[in-house]
Amino acid sequence: MFILCQSYKKNYIKIVLVFFIADLSAPFLACWSRFTTWRRMRTQSGSSTTGTSNSSPEQTLRAGGKWFKKFWRSPTAQTNNNGSSTTDGHPSPTEAEKPVVNPNFEECLEGQYLFEAAQLLIDREKHLFGEITEADAIKAHEEGVKKLAADQKALEKRIEQTVQQSLSLSSEEEWSALTSAVKAINLEEEQDQLWRQRCRTPPAWRPKKWKEHHDKVLHELVYSRLENPSSPTGDQVNLSSIQADIQSMGRQLKEDMQWVVEVVKNCYPPEMDICNFYARQYHQTFSARLRKIADFVLDDKDCSFLLRWVKEFYPGILEKPELASNINTEELGNLLPDELLKPLEEQYLSKQQSDLMIFIGRVLDEAKKEWDQGKEPTRDDGCYVSPVAYDVIQFINGIVTSAHITVRDPHKAQKITSNLTDFMQRYQNFHEVIIKQNKPHSKAFIKANLSCVKQFRDFLITESHLFPEDVRENCLRGLTEMKQSAHTYLLTPVHKILKPHYQKVGTSDWLKKNTFEKLLNSAEEELRELQGLTQSCHQELIGQLQQEMTVEYVRRLLKGEVKLKDKDRQLMAYMTVKENAERLHNLFARMGSKQDWLKEILTKIAEVLKLQDIPAIQMQIISLGSAYPDLSEKHVSALLKLKTNLSKADRKIVKTTLSDTLKESRADPGTRRFFSKVEVR
């Protein structure tokens, strides 16, 4: 048995260490090492922190928990079967008997307990620069001050190293070290503030301004990461050096900011607003780098790439939910100032406009090539179709929509389509050439063009935001002219064939049923020749034919070749017109026309022919004039002249009634126009 006893005066406790050993050397040296370490710690603690520490023993013990367990674990300690620990076969002291030991500064520094290390230094600072005379401070504490200054520098260096590793933390210990470093920084800031409030001369190291230094370190860290970003080499394929540089910086920024909000944020108190601090640093650094790039004369690809990062990709990164919830993006502002941004946007939009005109021009050139080669357009479900409208619409929609996202201004993006009128004029000229040459495959091409006209028209109306208003109106006007010329081209041969049958309308032979029957039979045969159009275009075309046939019918009737001298002939004319209206409507309805209102016109005219009382005739004319304000007195006069039993005075009364009705009805823009197409001499 070897017994070593040592007694100390006040502020020390009596320690008795007893060792039972078979071999005295190893246990004795291990024990003596732990004892001298404990003595040094107690000595330093007593000389520098007694009465000045703000930390309780419990707090200090928790802060250095891992070190304590390691420090007090005996190398020969064992655990017996009943759970109690033994030392060389003898029971160890109970937990209550074990001394509570605070780690010293060096041990805190080594264990990355930076907050606790800072607290120890502050306690020593308070002790050294407390209420003592200057003579005492110079003589008795000169060595202590030097040691404290050295320790301050050591702690500052360790904290700086820890902060520099903020974006590359790889373990729980490193996260804890950063958290402890941040707490130490804030603690030192409080101590700086306390010294400002005192009337005594502060230590040479005060104020430390560790918060300011912390910000500077992070600024340099961000700068270095964007200056030397890590980016997979595979991402640099087919990129210019400028594009690769921008993409690498952007990727690094994105990854680092995600790391900040997911990890680093948890190491800082909320009041430090660390996410916004990092966001500002990255924004300012990235902006400075991009400004240098923007100062160069960039080619179109580099210009587009830079602009998309500034206006599209970078805002997209900040708009991600995990970042947007932690960062005030509005206060960051734009990456580039307007004086640099505007030229980039103009160059980008001009390039997009040029590309669009080239692409859609090629589409039209391909259609012309097929026309020149005598090829018919392809069929889809029996309908002639052309890829012109589809391809052009895809180009316009894709390029303008992408530009809208890039420049984030729909009005600016419309510049891309400002030359679309030129394309439509070229397309219209090609359309007229097809009609003029009237080749065997002209009708097929015109039918395919009608489908394109419909697609273009729908696109210009539904996606009006892609076009300047004047361009859109000019294009719509040109498309209307193309549709009308196509209808005229396809329907003129039909009217030519039906003309002999038209000539019978309004004559004495007209009152015979078989006369109109021939007209309907011929019309049905010609309608079959109009097949090959898409459903909507076919419906419009036969609706146009139905309207033109109705107009011709009324025009022939109002020529006045037939005289309805009495009630019986007027009744016969009524029945003929009504039956013609019904059969004409049924024919076109069967072919897909939706122009039901044309039947109503003929029915109202028939009613006028039947009626005998002037008031009744007046009411019918009022009804007809209200529904169709383009009904003129000439039309009414020609209609009433068919009823030869009406006097001139009666006709004048009816026309006066119409005049009063038209004054009220002409102001309604929603009414249909029909009689203005009916020429009356």
XYZ file of C-alpha atoms in Angstrom:
681
model
C 0.000 0.000 0.000
C 1.172 3.430 -0.874
C -0.434 6.387 0.777
C 0.139 9.974 -0.283
C -1.372 12.759 1.727
C -1.268 16.457 0.980
C -3.047 19.194 2.853
C -3.777 22.678 1.654
C -4.910 25.846 3.369
C -8.164 27.662 2.584
C -9.615 27.407 -0.945
C -8.162 23.891 -1.109
C -9.546 20.585 0.008
C -7.722 17.726 1.550
C -7.165 14.914 -0.883
C -6.249 11.434 0.106
C -5.452 9.050 -2.638
C -5.006 5.459 -1.800
C -3.763 2.918 -4.233
C -3.593 -0.814 -3.814
C -1.185 -2.111 -6.335
C 0.710 -5.251 -7.141
C 3.008 -3.349 -9.440
C 3.543 0.176 -8.017
C 4.975 1.976 -11.048
C 2.187 2.254 -13.663
C -0.801 3.017 -11.364
C 1.259 5.489 -9.377
C 2.362 7.436 -12.452
C -1.179 7.475 -13.877
C -2.590 8.678 -10.588
C 0.114 11.274 -10.126
C -0.550 12.662 -13.637
C -4.260 13.059 -12.923
C -3.552 14.583 -9.539
C -1.143 17.220 -10.907
C -3.563 18.095 -13.691
C -6.344 18.562 -11.165
C -4.089 20.670 -8.959
C -3.119 22.937 -11.845
C -6.748 23.405 -12.798
C -7.771 24.241 -9.269
C -4.840 26.614 -8.888
C -5.648 28.491 -12.081
C -9.342 28.474 -11.330
C -8.737 29.807 -7.831
C -6.365 32.566 -8.977
C -8.402 33.811 -11.905
C -12.070 32.946 -11.465
C -12.856 32.815 -7.765
C -15.809 35.020 -7.083
C -16.054 36.247 -10.665
C -17.396 33.362 -12.752
C -20.927 33.720 -14.114
C -21.249 29.968 -14.720
C -22.541 27.566 -12.114
C -20.641 24.327 -11.448
C -23.534 22.427 -12.990
C -23.379 24.489 -16.181
C -19.633 24.081 -16.444
C -19.894 20.348 -15.855
C -22.517 19.958 -18.575
C -20.476 22.034 -21.011
C -17.432 19.838 -20.627
C -19.238 16.558 -20.132
C -17.256 14.481 -22.585
C -13.926 15.712 -21.220
C -14.943 14.958 -17.629
C -15.853 11.366 -18.433
C -12.541 10.851 -20.163
C -10.566 12.618 -17.444
C -11.954 10.607 -14.512
C -12.099 7.197 -16.173
C -9.528 4.874 -14.571
C -7.474 2.884 -17.084
C -7.901 -0.192 -14.896
C -11.491 0.403 -13.917
C -13.802 -2.589 -14.248
C -17.443 -3.224 -13.687
C -18.454 -6.104 -11.482
C -21.491 -8.279 -11.963
C -23.777 -6.205 -9.786
C -23.042 -3.020 -11.739
C -20.641 -1.295 -9.285
C -17.230 -0.187 -10.503
C -14.018 -1.450 -8.972
C -10.425 -0.304 -8.955
C -7.857 -3.073 -8.658
C -10.535 -5.247 -7.161
C -11.668 -2.700 -4.550
C -14.879 -0.685 -4.728
C -14.421 2.836 -6.159
C -15.743 5.925 -4.435
C -19.451 6.609 -4.940
C -20.592 9.218 -7.468
C -21.279 11.640 -4.627
C -17.694 11.288 -3.410
C -16.126 12.010 -6.847
C -14.836 15.572 -7.100
C -16.404 17.973 -9.668
C -13.586 19.398 -11.776
C -13.807 22.309 -14.248
C -11.605 22.066 -17.368
C -9.062 24.811 -17.869
C -8.793 27.081 -20.920
C -6.437 24.851 -22.894
C -8.673 21.854 -22.399
C -11.781 23.807 -23.429
C -9.957 25.009 -26.515
C -8.838 21.529 -27.392
C -12.343 20.153 -26.865
C -13.907 22.898 -29.052
C -15.860 24.302 -26.091
C -15.250 27.811 -27.329
C -18.029 29.510 -25.420
C -16.750 28.048 -22.155
C -13.205 29.048 -23.127
C -14.367 32.609 -23.735
C -16.138 32.634 -20.382
C -12.945 31.530 -18.619
C -10.958 34.315 -20.268
C -13.574 36.902 -19.362
C -13.477 35.717 -15.757
C -9.698 36.061 -15.747
C -10.021 39.479 -17.332
C -12.412 40.584 -14.632
C -10.027 39.350 -11.979
C -6.941 40.969 -13.500
C -8.605 44.301 -14.244
C -10.855 44.551 -11.237
C -10.785 47.031 -8.403
C -7.040 47.013 -7.807
C -4.355 49.670 -7.863
C -2.288 50.149 -10.992
C 0.858 49.351 -9.086
C -0.573 46.028 -8.034
C -1.710 45.337 -11.599
C 1.737 46.043 -13.024
C 3.718 44.162 -10.405
C 1.499 41.257 -9.447
C -0.389 40.612 -12.670
C 1.977 41.421 -15.488
C 2.554 37.767 -16.280
C -1.146 37.026 -15.969
C -2.022 39.768 -18.431
C 0.516 38.492 -20.935
C -0.819 34.973 -20.564
C -4.388 36.204 -20.941
C -3.517 38.189 -24.088
C -1.908 35.106 -25.585
C -4.937 33.009 -24.721
C -7.204 35.643 -26.271
C -5.305 35.363 -29.522
C -5.422 31.579 -29.391
C -9.186 31.621 -28.853
C -9.714 34.178 -31.603
C -7.715 32.055 -34.004
C -9.674 28.925 -33.102
C -13.008 30.723 -33.498
C -11.923 32.127 -36.849
C -10.987 28.632 -38.013
C -14.332 27.299 -36.851
C -16.293 30.038 -38.631
C -14.293 29.446 -41.808
C -15.529 25.858 -41.784
C -19.207 26.906 -41.616
C -19.980 25.724 -45.150
C -18.162 22.402 -44.817
C -19.325 21.009 -41.468
C -19.174 17.249 -41.561
C -19.910 16.028 -38.039
C -21.968 16.742 -34.979
C -18.840 17.866 -33.158
C -18.169 20.519 -35.818
C -21.754 21.753 -35.656
C -21.491 22.002 -31.898
C -18.166 23.826 -32.233
C -19.734 26.424 -34.552
C -22.658 26.891 -32.170
C -20.205 27.369 -29.305
C -18.119 29.799 -31.375
C -21.189 31.925 -32.166
C -22.105 32.039 -28.484
C -18.531 33.073 -27.655
C -18.678 35.880 -30.219
C -21.889 37.236 -28.751
C -20.458 36.915 -25.247
C -17.410 38.943 -26.256
C -19.654 41.564 -27.849
C -21.434 41.947 -24.512
C -18.074 42.308 -22.759
C -17.018 44.984 -25.268
C -20.195 46.878 -24.442
C -19.566 46.595 -20.695
C -16.066 48.036 -21.067
C -17.459 50.978 -23.042
C -19.663 51.788 -20.085
C -16.760 51.755 -17.583
C -14.589 54.734 -16.744
C -11.392 52.701 -16.508
C -8.777 52.046 -19.126
C -9.716 48.810 -20.916
C -7.290 46.006 -21.720
C -5.278 46.391 -24.898
C -7.448 43.839 -26.671
C -10.690 45.731 -25.973
C -12.858 46.253 -27.873
C -12.408 42.946 -29.656
C -15.134 43.558 -32.303
C -15.449 39.837 -32.878
C -18.856 40.252 -34.539
C -17.312 42.602 -37.079
C -14.452 40.175 -37.601
C -16.936 37.310 -37.921
C -18.725 39.157 -40.730
C -15.441 39.842 -42.494
C -14.426 36.188 -42.293
C -17.734 35.083 -43.822
C -17.436 37.699 -46.541
C -14.015 36.341 -47.474
C -15.336 32.791 -47.252
C -18.169 33.540 -49.689
C -15.799 35.350 -52.031
C -13.372 32.429 -52.076
C -16.134 29.889 -52.762
C -17.468 31.834 -55.739
C -13.953 32.617 -56.904
C -13.067 28.910 -56.896
C -16.377 27.025 -57.158
C -16.522 23.259 -57.200
C -18.492 22.046 -60.205
C -18.690 18.630 -61.895
C -16.681 18.642 -65.119
C -19.538 16.948 -66.950
C -21.621 20.087 -66.597
C -19.119 22.136 -68.581
C -19.608 20.254 -71.848
C -20.599 22.489 -74.773
C -20.292 25.631 -72.654
C -18.051 28.572 -73.365
C -15.606 29.669 -70.672
C -17.942 32.507 -69.681
C -20.956 30.201 -69.505
C -19.028 27.614 -67.490
C -17.857 30.307 -65.069
C -21.374 31.655 -64.549
C -22.887 28.203 -64.140
C -20.239 27.085 -61.647
C -20.770 30.163 -59.509
C -24.530 29.804 -59.696
C -24.419 26.152 -58.720
C -22.077 26.902 -55.806
C -24.346 29.695 -54.619
C -27.394 27.438 -54.749
C -25.724 24.585 -52.848
C -24.221 26.870 -50.210
C -27.462 28.750 -49.554
C -29.327 25.470 -49.156
C -26.657 24.386 -46.656
C -27.040 27.661 -44.774
C -30.807 27.324 -44.299
C -30.625 23.609 -43.512
C -27.557 23.447 -41.242
C -25.768 26.704 -40.485
C -28.970 28.478 -39.489
C -29.357 26.108 -36.522
C -25.982 27.186 -35.101
C -27.001 30.853 -34.810
C -29.556 32.643 -32.665
C -32.513 34.106 -34.636
C -31.541 37.700 -33.890
C -28.322 37.323 -35.914
C -30.466 36.682 -39.032
C -27.669 34.606 -40.514
C -29.638 33.450 -43.599
C -30.171 37.003 -44.807
C -26.556 37.843 -43.999
C -25.290 35.000 -46.198
C -27.840 35.897 -48.892
C -26.511 39.458 -49.027
C -22.908 38.276 -49.196
C -23.592 35.845 -52.019
C -25.789 38.335 -53.857
C -23.190 41.104 -53.689
C -20.297 38.826 -54.620
C -22.173 37.154 -57.487
C -23.346 40.568 -58.697
C -19.787 41.946 -58.710
C -18.544 38.982 -60.760
C -21.396 39.253 -63.257
C -20.840 42.984 -63.667
C -17.298 42.317 -64.785
C -18.577 39.766 -67.302
C -21.305 42.113 -68.562
C -18.701 44.776 -69.294
C -17.302 42.559 -72.063
C -18.731 42.559 -75.589
C -20.550 39.230 -75.425
C -21.653 37.077 -78.318
C -25.340 36.195 -78.571
C -25.051 32.851 -76.776
C -23.078 34.241 -73.845
C -25.421 37.229 -73.643
C -28.464 34.951 -73.533
C -26.848 32.696 -70.933
C -25.904 35.621 -68.686
C -29.326 37.230 -68.975
C -31.124 33.994 -68.160
C -29.042 33.598 -64.998
C -29.727 37.182 -63.962
C -33.458 37.246 -64.715
C -34.542 33.610 -64.589
C -32.270 31.075 -62.904
C -31.050 33.177 -59.964
C -34.544 34.454 -59.031
C -35.729 30.864 -59.422
C -33.181 29.728 -56.822
C -34.340 32.373 -54.335
C -37.990 31.500 -54.966
C -37.550 27.917 -53.811
C -39.722 27.428 -50.710
C -36.858 26.450 -48.389
C -34.956 29.634 -49.267
C -37.879 32.011 -49.743
C -39.112 31.299 -46.204
C -35.756 32.338 -44.717
C -34.600 35.147 -47.024
C -35.963 38.603 -47.750
C -35.462 38.521 -51.510
C -36.970 41.944 -52.136
C -34.224 43.820 -50.325
C -31.532 42.064 -52.385
C -32.472 43.915 -55.562
C -31.274 43.090 -59.081
C -27.993 41.356 -59.820
C -27.180 43.894 -62.529
C -27.997 47.618 -62.729
C -30.268 48.904 -65.496
C -27.402 50.442 -67.443
C -25.903 46.956 -67.899
C -29.180 45.060 -68.048
C -30.873 47.077 -70.793
C -28.227 46.441 -73.509
C -28.237 42.737 -72.642
C -32.028 42.588 -72.971
C -31.989 44.433 -76.301
C -29.310 42.126 -77.697
C -31.169 39.057 -76.435
C -34.581 40.128 -77.782
C -33.138 41.103 -81.157
C -31.523 37.686 -81.435
C -34.773 35.933 -80.501
C -36.676 38.021 -83.029
C -34.171 37.175 -85.747
C -34.264 33.473 -84.886
C -38.071 33.429 -84.942
C -38.285 35.017 -88.385
C -35.692 32.585 -89.738
C -37.479 29.530 -88.309
C -40.995 30.442 -89.473
C -39.620 31.562 -92.841
C -38.189 28.081 -93.354
C -41.587 26.565 -92.573
C -43.228 28.639 -95.294
C -40.410 27.904 -97.745
C -40.980 24.182 -97.237
C -44.696 24.595 -98.030
C -43.835 26.552 -101.202
C -41.417 23.816 -102.227
C -44.150 21.177 -102.031
C -46.496 23.413 -104.021
C -43.910 23.931 -106.747
C -43.327 20.182 -106.938
C -47.050 19.569 -107.513
C -47.532 17.619 -104.311
C -50.911 17.590 -102.617
C -51.052 18.288 -98.897
C -51.297 15.237 -96.678
C -54.661 14.027 -95.385
C -55.658 13.384 -91.813
C -59.018 11.629 -91.353
C -59.865 12.593 -94.914
C -59.055 16.275 -94.341
C -56.303 18.205 -96.083
C -53.846 19.550 -93.532
C -50.716 21.669 -93.608
C -47.985 21.848 -90.950
C -47.450 25.586 -91.526
C -49.722 26.889 -88.769
C -48.764 24.247 -86.218
C -45.018 24.707 -86.709
C -45.166 28.505 -86.746
C -47.361 28.588 -83.631
C -44.953 26.291 -81.818
C -42.021 28.553 -82.660
C -43.847 31.717 -81.629
C -45.243 30.278 -78.435
C -41.961 28.671 -77.401
C -39.641 31.584 -78.164
C -41.863 34.387 -76.849
C -42.909 32.488 -73.727
C -39.268 31.688 -72.957
C -38.298 35.324 -73.504
C -41.120 36.433 -71.228
C -39.701 34.263 -68.462
C -36.182 35.536 -69.122
C -36.851 39.283 -69.283
C -39.813 39.040 -66.874
C -41.735 41.636 -68.856
C -44.484 40.585 -71.305
C -44.416 43.945 -73.051
C -40.694 43.637 -73.818
C -41.139 40.056 -75.012
C -43.696 41.246 -77.588
C -40.843 42.837 -79.516
C -40.009 39.366 -80.814
C -43.264 39.192 -82.820
C -43.191 42.800 -84.043
C -42.217 41.606 -87.563
C -44.867 38.900 -87.743
C -46.939 41.050 -90.128
C -44.214 40.558 -92.743
C -44.528 36.795 -92.435
C -48.320 36.937 -92.719
C -48.010 39.082 -95.839
C -45.689 36.497 -97.393
C -48.133 33.746 -96.460
C -51.049 35.687 -97.912
C -49.130 36.291 -101.156
C -48.398 32.562 -101.425
C -52.092 31.879 -100.825
C -53.099 34.229 -103.649
C -50.582 32.630 -106.007
C -52.199 29.233 -105.410
C -55.608 30.667 -106.264
C -54.383 32.587 -109.286
C -52.530 29.659 -110.842
C -55.546 27.374 -110.254
C -53.573 24.170 -110.697
C -55.101 20.721 -110.219
C -53.879 20.634 -106.635
C -54.869 24.239 -105.870
C -58.155 23.307 -104.196
C -56.385 20.821 -101.936
C -53.835 23.468 -100.912
C -56.544 26.073 -100.308
C -58.476 23.641 -98.125
C -55.307 22.962 -96.134
C -54.667 26.710 -95.893
C -58.145 27.293 -94.499
C -57.267 24.998 -91.622
C -54.078 27.009 -91.030
C -55.995 30.286 -91.158
C -58.355 28.983 -88.482
C -55.451 27.887 -86.259
C -53.637 31.206 -86.671
C -56.792 33.165 -85.922
C -57.563 31.212 -82.760
C -53.952 31.596 -81.618
C -53.913 35.373 -82.169
C -57.147 35.754 -80.219
C -56.457 33.426 -77.284
C -52.755 34.319 -76.897
C -53.044 38.038 -77.587
C -50.439 38.843 -74.897
C -47.696 37.501 -77.182
C -48.201 40.236 -79.783
C -48.190 44.024 -80.027
C -51.797 45.096 -80.569
C -51.214 46.675 -83.983
C -49.396 43.560 -85.201
C -52.190 41.327 -83.955
C -54.888 43.422 -85.666
C -52.988 43.514 -88.961
C -52.476 39.751 -88.883
C -56.149 39.120 -88.116
C -57.154 41.402 -90.963
C -54.913 39.515 -93.363
C -56.277 36.157 -92.184
C -59.846 37.348 -92.722
C -58.958 38.318 -96.283
C -57.335 34.914 -96.830
C -60.405 33.089 -95.562
C -62.730 35.162 -97.705
C -60.644 34.674 -100.834
C -60.490 30.921 -100.149
C -64.280 30.757 -99.738
C -64.764 32.726 -102.930
C -62.373 30.447 -104.799
C -64.123 27.278 -103.607
C -67.737 28.540 -103.900
C -67.613 30.442 -107.183
C -67.758 27.203 -109.239
C -70.748 26.097 -107.157
C -72.706 29.287 -107.867
C -71.811 29.002 -111.531
C -73.441 25.584 -111.681
C -76.472 26.727 -109.653
C -77.025 29.925 -111.657
C -79.566 28.403 -114.097
C -81.643 27.277 -111.160
C -81.364 30.657 -109.408
C -82.908 32.269 -112.476
C -86.172 30.384 -111.925
C -86.685 31.895 -108.436
C -89.285 34.671 -108.377
C -90.787 33.707 -111.713
C -94.063 32.026 -112.545
C -92.241 28.688 -112.893
C -90.858 29.184 -109.387
C -94.265 28.469 -107.888
C -93.936 24.952 -109.251
C -92.283 22.537 -106.803
C -89.959 20.796 -109.232
C -88.116 24.055 -110.031
C -86.647 24.436 -106.534
C -86.151 20.681 -106.318
C -83.592 20.867 -109.114
C -81.772 23.671 -107.308
C -81.502 21.579 -104.142
C -80.305 18.480 -105.995
C -77.563 20.401 -107.777
C -76.550 22.093 -104.508
C -76.275 18.738 -102.741
C -73.982 17.395 -105.459
C -71.703 20.424 -105.195
C -71.588 20.184 -101.408
C -69.987 16.782 -101.747
C -67.182 18.395 -103.763
C -66.411 20.621 -100.795
C -65.344 17.679 -98.636
C -61.742 17.494 -97.440
C -61.885 20.339 -94.939
C -61.516 20.051 -91.183
C -64.873 20.034 -89.405
C -64.802 23.650 -88.241
C -63.603 24.952 -91.616
C -66.157 22.856 -93.492
C -68.890 24.167 -91.238
C -67.855 27.762 -91.933
C -67.644 27.169 -95.683
C -71.055 25.540 -96.111
C -72.508 28.142 -93.753
C -71.122 30.763 -96.144
C -72.666 28.920 -99.099
C -76.028 28.684 -97.332
C -75.976 32.419 -96.647
C -75.007 33.259 -100.247
C -77.739 30.989 -101.624
C -80.303 32.626 -99.322
C -79.123 36.082 -100.387
C -79.443 35.097 -104.053
C -82.898 33.638 -103.397
C -84.152 36.863 -101.799
C -82.497 39.012 -104.492
C -84.240 37.038 -107.250
C -87.551 37.196 -105.397
C -87.377 40.980 -104.907
C -86.723 41.552 -108.627
C -90.522 41.444 -108.946
C -90.864 39.210 -111.975
C -93.794 37.402 -110.376
C -96.986 39.391 -109.700
C -99.134 38.318 -106.777
C -102.384 39.981 -107.754
C -104.726 38.451 -105.212
C -104.927 36.686 -101.899
C -104.758 33.199 -103.433
C -101.523 33.793 -105.330
C -100.062 35.504 -102.287
C -100.964 32.487 -100.179
C -99.379 30.191 -102.774
C -96.198 32.311 -102.695
C -96.239 32.167 -98.875
C -96.409 28.376 -98.908
C -93.688 28.157 -101.588
C -91.252 30.433 -99.753
C -91.892 28.706 -96.428
C -91.403 25.262 -97.953
C -88.231 26.399 -99.762
C -86.882 27.789 -96.503
C -87.551 24.532 -94.691
C -85.981 22.320 -97.361
C -82.959 24.559 -97.825
C -82.399 24.579 -94.073
C -82.703 20.789 -93.831
C -80.189 20.252 -96.637
C -77.503 22.417 -95.061
C -78.224 21.240 -91.540
C -77.650 17.703 -92.733
C -74.297 18.816 -94.125
C -73.288 20.367 -90.810
C -74.270 24.035 -91.140
C -75.419 25.892 -88.018
C -76.925 28.942 -89.782
C -80.468 28.418 -88.466
C -81.232 32.151 -88.586
C -81.348 32.134 -92.396
C -84.504 30.041 -92.325
C -86.125 32.677 -90.116
C -85.542 35.423 -92.713
C -87.344 33.518 -95.455
C -90.156 32.617 -93.056
C -90.711 36.286 -92.112
C -90.734 37.295 -95.783
C -93.292 34.573 -96.443
C -95.490 35.948 -93.638
C -95.461 39.408 -95.274
C -96.631 37.839 -98.541
C -99.518 36.095 -96.780
C -100.854 38.945 -94.613
C -103.623 41.194 -95.941
C -104.223 43.748 -93.153
C -101.939 46.781 -93.128
C -101.462 46.763 -89.323
C -100.493 43.092 -89.473
C -98.056 43.785 -92.300
C -96.634 46.691 -90.268
C -96.015 44.425 -87.275
C -94.240 41.844 -89.442
C -92.022 44.480 -91.062
C -91.196 45.871 -87.597
C -90.213 42.351 -86.488
C -88.037 41.874 -89.574
C -86.416 45.312 -89.249
C -85.721 44.870 -85.533
C -83.971 41.558 -86.130
C -82.031 42.822 -89.180
C -81.411 46.581 -89.026
C -79.777 46.571 -92.468
C -83.269 46.120 -93.957
C -83.857 49.241 -96.024
C -86.983 50.986 -97.391
C -85.923 49.805 -100.857
C -86.106 46.196 -99.706
C -89.521 46.740 -98.123
C -90.806 48.576 -101.164
C -89.657 45.797 -103.495
C -91.262 43.179 -101.255
C -94.581 45.033 -101.016
C -94.659 45.598 -104.797
C -95.034 41.848 -105.204
C -98.442 42.298 -103.573
C -99.938 44.291 -106.424
C -103.216 44.751 -104.564
C -101.524 47.150 -102.095
C -101.863 50.856 -102.878
C -98.947 53.258 -102.974
C -100.300 54.961 -99.838
C -100.379 51.658 -97.969
C -96.805 50.934 -98.965
C -95.776 54.380 -97.716
C -97.411 53.764 -94.332
C -95.490 50.505 -93.933
C -92.180 52.114 -94.991
C -92.694 54.928 -92.494
C -93.183 52.344 -89.779
C -89.916 50.709 -90.814
C -88.065 54.037 -90.722
C -89.102 54.617 -87.098
C -88.048 51.071 -86.168
C -84.620 51.345 -87.754
C -83.774 54.497 -85.775
C -83.934 52.413 -82.604
C -82.312 49.229 -83.902
C -79.245 50.380 -85.855
C -77.310 51.235 -82.686
C -77.083 47.555 -81.606
C -73.725 46.166 -82.848
C -74.701 42.585 -82.012
C -77.402 42.260 -84.680
C -76.774 40.225 -87.852
C -76.399 41.777 -91.280
C -78.143 40.179 -94.228
C -80.111 42.611 -96.399
C -77.085 44.819 -97.031
C -75.821 41.948 -99.212
C -79.091 41.872 -101.182
C -78.879 44.309 -104.081
C -82.168 45.941 -105.025
C -82.622 48.329 -107.945
